[in-house]
């Protein structure tokens, strides 16, 4: 429950989903068209990458032109290091090329990037520090990419703990939280081999937690993108862009409604939270008054 019902600052959480992240750019385009400012943004995995570009001032069309070529074959870089098949060096080079060797705290709007400590299982939320380090850590899918070491901690994909990072937004000043989930599926691909079985098992666990976490958002945008690839969507960029744009465009009016009605919503939530406690006390008082009247008579 929000502590300040007058706070209508919008916080946006962008979830993981590999090459399906182009849908996030479509959602950002919907905000731009309606001239609705995003006051803080958090991202996990590919959501961290898109969130970073937005936080550092890149408009949606610019992000699309950069990320439209984003597929596994472009970002993989074979390595002989332990812990994974590929390094995140190409992702780091991409960030340096487009945004520079920048720090998270210097973003135009507050930015949070989420990763997972593979030794402790803890979520690590980056609000400051080197941007490329944090994004590479957040995108380091276990077993696929080599973990990234930051300040002595071994970090991997933030989706293991919170695939749609809603939790950091409140401390970043958000009064209205919006969450975009790229993995809202009802059925997983039929496994053809052992790798598919393992992949489905991991995704089932992550998605189960995500569904519970989405309930904490004021506005959730769950996208069923099961027909798109996790590795390469170069042949359907426009369609995937629209998968994020259209649902967010439809929910924009709800965003505006939340901004206007935030105080009323807060009061209703408060009343709902307090009512179960007050009703028994009210009944008790009425019974006591009835007994008093009976005794007097």
XYZ file of C-alpha atoms in Angstrom:
297
model
C 0.000 0.000 0.000
C 1.317 3.410 -0.925
C 2.317 5.707 1.906
C 1.570 8.853 -0.101
C -1.801 8.808 -1.889
C -0.956 12.088 -3.641
C 2.038 10.520 -5.409
C 1.190 9.961 -9.075
C 4.765 9.433 -10.274
C 4.880 6.498 -12.690
C 7.319 3.628 -12.208
C 7.767 1.097 -15.018
C 9.115 -2.451 -14.624
C 10.405 -4.225 -17.736
C 10.747 -7.990 -17.490
C 13.129 -10.473 -19.047
C 12.434 -12.342 -22.254
C 15.593 -12.366 -24.406
C 14.875 -11.465 -28.066
C 11.228 -10.819 -27.215
C 12.360 -7.578 -25.567
C 11.431 -5.657 -28.714
C 7.875 -5.655 -27.322
C 9.113 -3.398 -24.502
C 10.063 -0.788 -27.077
C 6.520 -0.807 -28.432
C 5.199 -0.125 -24.924
C 7.594 2.811 -24.553
C 6.315 4.190 -27.868
C 2.759 4.201 -26.465
C 3.914 6.322 -23.517
C 5.685 8.729 -25.836
C 2.650 9.212 -28.081
C 0.455 10.051 -25.107
C 3.196 12.291 -23.670
C 3.131 10.439 -20.357
C 6.419 10.701 -18.487
C 7.975 7.659 -16.856
C 9.513 8.929 -13.620
C 11.564 5.832 -12.773
C 12.272 2.539 -14.483
C 13.570 -0.899 -13.472
C 14.642 -3.765 -15.693
C 15.716 -7.374 -15.602
C 17.715 -9.120 -18.336
C 16.660 -7.702 -21.743
C 14.347 -5.402 -19.799
C 17.459 -3.964 -18.143
C 18.963 -3.226 -21.552
C 15.852 -1.466 -22.894
C 15.325 0.367 -19.579
C 18.906 1.654 -19.720
C 18.502 3.113 -23.192
C 15.267 4.816 -22.153
C 16.718 6.124 -18.890
C 19.633 7.671 -20.765
C 17.321 9.580 -23.079
C 16.981 7.425 -26.165
C 13.481 7.641 -27.755
C 11.640 4.460 -28.700
C 12.401 4.692 -32.431
C 16.114 5.026 -31.694
C 16.043 2.048 -29.325
C 14.215 0.002 -31.960
C 16.822 0.768 -34.601
C 19.530 -0.414 -32.214
C 17.819 -3.454 -30.743
C 16.078 -4.672 -33.908
C 19.251 -6.584 -34.717
C 19.423 -8.018 -31.216
C 19.547 -11.793 -31.509
C 21.617 -14.557 -30.013
C 23.958 -14.851 -32.986
C 24.876 -11.142 -32.701
C 25.518 -11.019 -28.972
C 27.169 -14.380 -28.345
C 30.895 -14.514 -28.040
C 32.365 -17.973 -27.501
C 34.650 -18.208 -24.520
C 36.792 -20.763 -22.757
C 36.005 -19.305 -19.342
C 34.347 -21.451 -16.725
C 30.665 -21.043 -15.957
C 29.165 -20.598 -19.406
C 29.481 -21.038 -23.146
C 29.517 -17.351 -24.057
C 30.760 -14.081 -22.631
C 28.781 -10.828 -22.399
C 31.543 -8.839 -24.105
C 29.402 -7.994 -27.140
C 26.626 -6.630 -24.932
C 29.181 -4.490 -23.104
C 30.580 -3.193 -26.401
C 27.088 -2.326 -27.595
C 26.382 -0.254 -24.476
C 29.735 1.525 -24.688
C 29.128 2.288 -28.361
C 25.638 3.719 -27.895
C 25.642 5.218 -24.400
C 29.283 5.422 -23.435
C 31.111 4.143 -20.369
C 28.495 5.649 -18.055
C 27.274 5.176 -14.500
C 23.717 4.252 -13.528
C 23.266 7.209 -11.187
C 23.900 9.589 -14.090
C 20.813 8.470 -16.022
C 18.233 11.095 -16.975
C 15.615 9.323 -14.873
C 16.119 6.995 -11.877
C 17.170 3.555 -13.095
C 17.380 0.183 -11.339
C 18.894 -2.975 -12.796
C 18.354 -6.347 -11.145
C 20.711 -9.317 -11.023
C 21.023 -12.468 -8.899
C 23.945 -13.484 -6.690
C 24.520 -17.097 -7.784
C 26.196 -17.970 -4.473
C 23.590 -16.591 -2.049
C 20.476 -16.518 -4.222
C 19.935 -12.866 -3.283
C 18.545 -10.229 -5.576
C 21.001 -7.414 -6.197
C 19.479 -4.102 -7.299
C 21.905 -1.701 -8.949
C 20.985 1.957 -8.447
C 24.523 3.165 -8.991
C 27.760 1.892 -10.467
C 28.955 1.039 -13.957
C 26.011 0.598 -16.322
C 27.593 -2.010 -18.581
C 28.621 -4.173 -15.599
C 25.086 -4.183 -14.213
C 23.335 -4.867 -17.531
C 25.741 -7.669 -18.451
C 25.166 -9.271 -15.048
C 21.400 -8.971 -15.396
C 21.520 -10.615 -18.850
C 23.896 -13.459 -17.927
C 21.554 -16.435 -18.321
C 22.958 -19.261 -16.137
C 24.665 -21.996 -18.133
C 24.595 -19.915 -21.296
C 26.599 -16.818 -20.369
C 29.566 -16.652 -18.041
C 28.563 -15.018 -14.717
C 29.701 -11.440 -14.217
C 31.736 -10.483 -11.157
C 30.881 -7.093 -9.647
C 32.438 -5.969 -6.361
C 33.435 -9.523 -5.527
C 29.966 -10.982 -6.119
C 29.251 -13.556 -8.832
C 26.100 -12.424 -10.634
C 23.696 -13.906 -13.165
C 20.297 -13.189 -14.706
C 18.016 -11.226 -12.367
C 14.999 -13.190 -13.596
C 15.810 -16.045 -11.235
C 14.478 -13.938 -8.340
C 12.256 -11.285 -9.925
C 11.760 -11.461 -13.660
C 9.566 -8.348 -13.702
C 11.273 -6.028 -11.172
C 8.384 -4.262 -9.471
C 9.879 -4.257 -5.970
C 12.541 -1.536 -6.508
C 10.049 1.029 -7.847
C 8.514 2.146 -4.535
C 11.872 3.162 -3.072
C 12.596 5.012 -6.324
C 9.642 7.311 -5.750
C 6.924 5.625 -7.797
C 3.320 6.159 -6.762
C 1.822 4.161 -9.643
C 3.583 0.975 -10.748
C 3.232 -0.558 -14.208
C 4.721 -3.964 -15.023
C 5.280 -5.523 -18.445
C 5.666 -9.302 -18.483
C 6.983 -10.837 -21.710
C 6.462 -14.420 -20.543
C 2.769 -14.721 -19.747
C 2.166 -18.086 -21.403
C -0.391 -20.803 -20.681
C 1.502 -23.597 -22.403
C 5.170 -24.289 -23.030
C 6.729 -25.776 -26.196
C 6.661 -29.544 -26.478
C 10.174 -30.655 -25.500
C 12.182 -32.330 -28.235
C 15.336 -33.001 -26.224
C 16.887 -32.736 -22.774
C 17.725 -29.060 -23.247
C 14.046 -28.290 -23.946
C 12.982 -30.127 -20.787
C 15.459 -28.151 -18.679
C 14.468 -24.870 -20.363
C 10.758 -25.478 -19.758
C 11.407 -26.432 -16.133
C 13.338 -23.206 -15.474
C 10.714 -21.071 -17.217
C 7.861 -22.706 -15.314
C 9.537 -21.870 -12.011
C 10.275 -18.280 -13.006
C 6.797 -17.693 -14.446
C 5.110 -19.125 -11.340
C 6.895 -16.564 -9.173
C 6.262 -13.794 -11.685
C 2.487 -14.294 -11.605
C 2.514 -13.787 -7.845
C 4.782 -10.756 -8.117
C 2.617 -9.100 -10.788
C -0.201 -8.783 -8.251
C 1.859 -6.089 -6.535
C 1.707 -3.839 -9.603
C -1.077 -1.296 -10.005
C -1.248 -2.018 -13.718
C 0.062 -5.288 -15.156
C 0.576 -5.831 -18.880
C 0.960 -9.602 -19.352
C 1.986 -10.525 -22.898
C 1.666 -13.984 -24.392
C 4.585 -14.039 -26.821
C 4.908 -17.815 -27.030
C 4.898 -17.783 -30.837
C 8.060 -15.656 -30.897
C 11.629 -16.840 -30.503
C 13.870 -16.259 -27.501
C 16.907 -16.079 -29.764
C 16.043 -14.305 -33.039
C 12.989 -12.341 -34.207
C 14.650 -10.467 -37.056
C 11.924 -11.508 -39.483
C 9.027 -10.234 -37.341
C 10.293 -7.046 -35.696
C 7.243 -4.950 -36.532
C 4.824 -7.595 -35.276
C 6.708 -7.973 -32.004
C 6.897 -4.191 -31.593
C 3.089 -4.047 -31.973
C 2.679 -6.819 -29.371
C 3.931 -4.330 -26.792
C 2.511 -1.164 -28.339
C -1.150 -2.195 -28.708
C -1.787 -3.545 -25.160
C 0.006 -0.583 -23.573
C -1.910 1.838 -25.784
C -5.176 0.294 -24.550
C -4.102 0.607 -20.930
C -2.921 4.199 -21.217
C -6.376 5.448 -20.266
C -6.176 3.329 -17.133
C -2.830 4.938 -16.350
C -4.398 8.389 -16.698
C -7.345 7.266 -14.553
C -4.946 6.092 -11.864
C -3.210 9.473 -11.905
C -6.529 11.271 -11.398
C -8.019 8.829 -8.900
C -4.957 7.810 -6.903
C -6.205 9.416 -3.679
C -9.594 7.681 -3.924
C -7.934 4.339 -4.697
C -5.674 4.747 -1.679
C -8.638 5.473 0.604
C -10.531 2.437 -0.696
C -7.529 0.172 -0.145
C -7.112 1.561 3.356
C -10.777 0.978 4.142
C -10.598 -2.567 2.786
C -7.531 -3.270 4.909
C -9.077 -1.864 8.090
C -12.648 -3.110 7.676
C -12.029 -6.730 8.776
C -10.537 -5.361 11.995
C -13.307 -2.854 12.685
C -16.338 -5.066 11.975
C -15.787 -7.469 14.924
C -15.249 -4.490 17.242
C -18.477 -2.895 15.981
C -20.438 -6.108 16.552
C -18.967 -6.417 20.033
C -19.993 -2.848 20.887
C -23.535 -3.440 19.629
C -23.857 -6.626 21.695
C -22.600 -4.817 24.773
C -25.124 -2.024 24.278
C -27.902 -4.568 23.831
C -26.968 -6.343 27.061
C -26.869 -3.032 28.930
C -30.325 -2.092 27.734
C -31.648 -5.538 28.659
C -30.207 -5.366 32.170
C -31.735 -1.943 32.729
C -35.111 -3.166 31.655
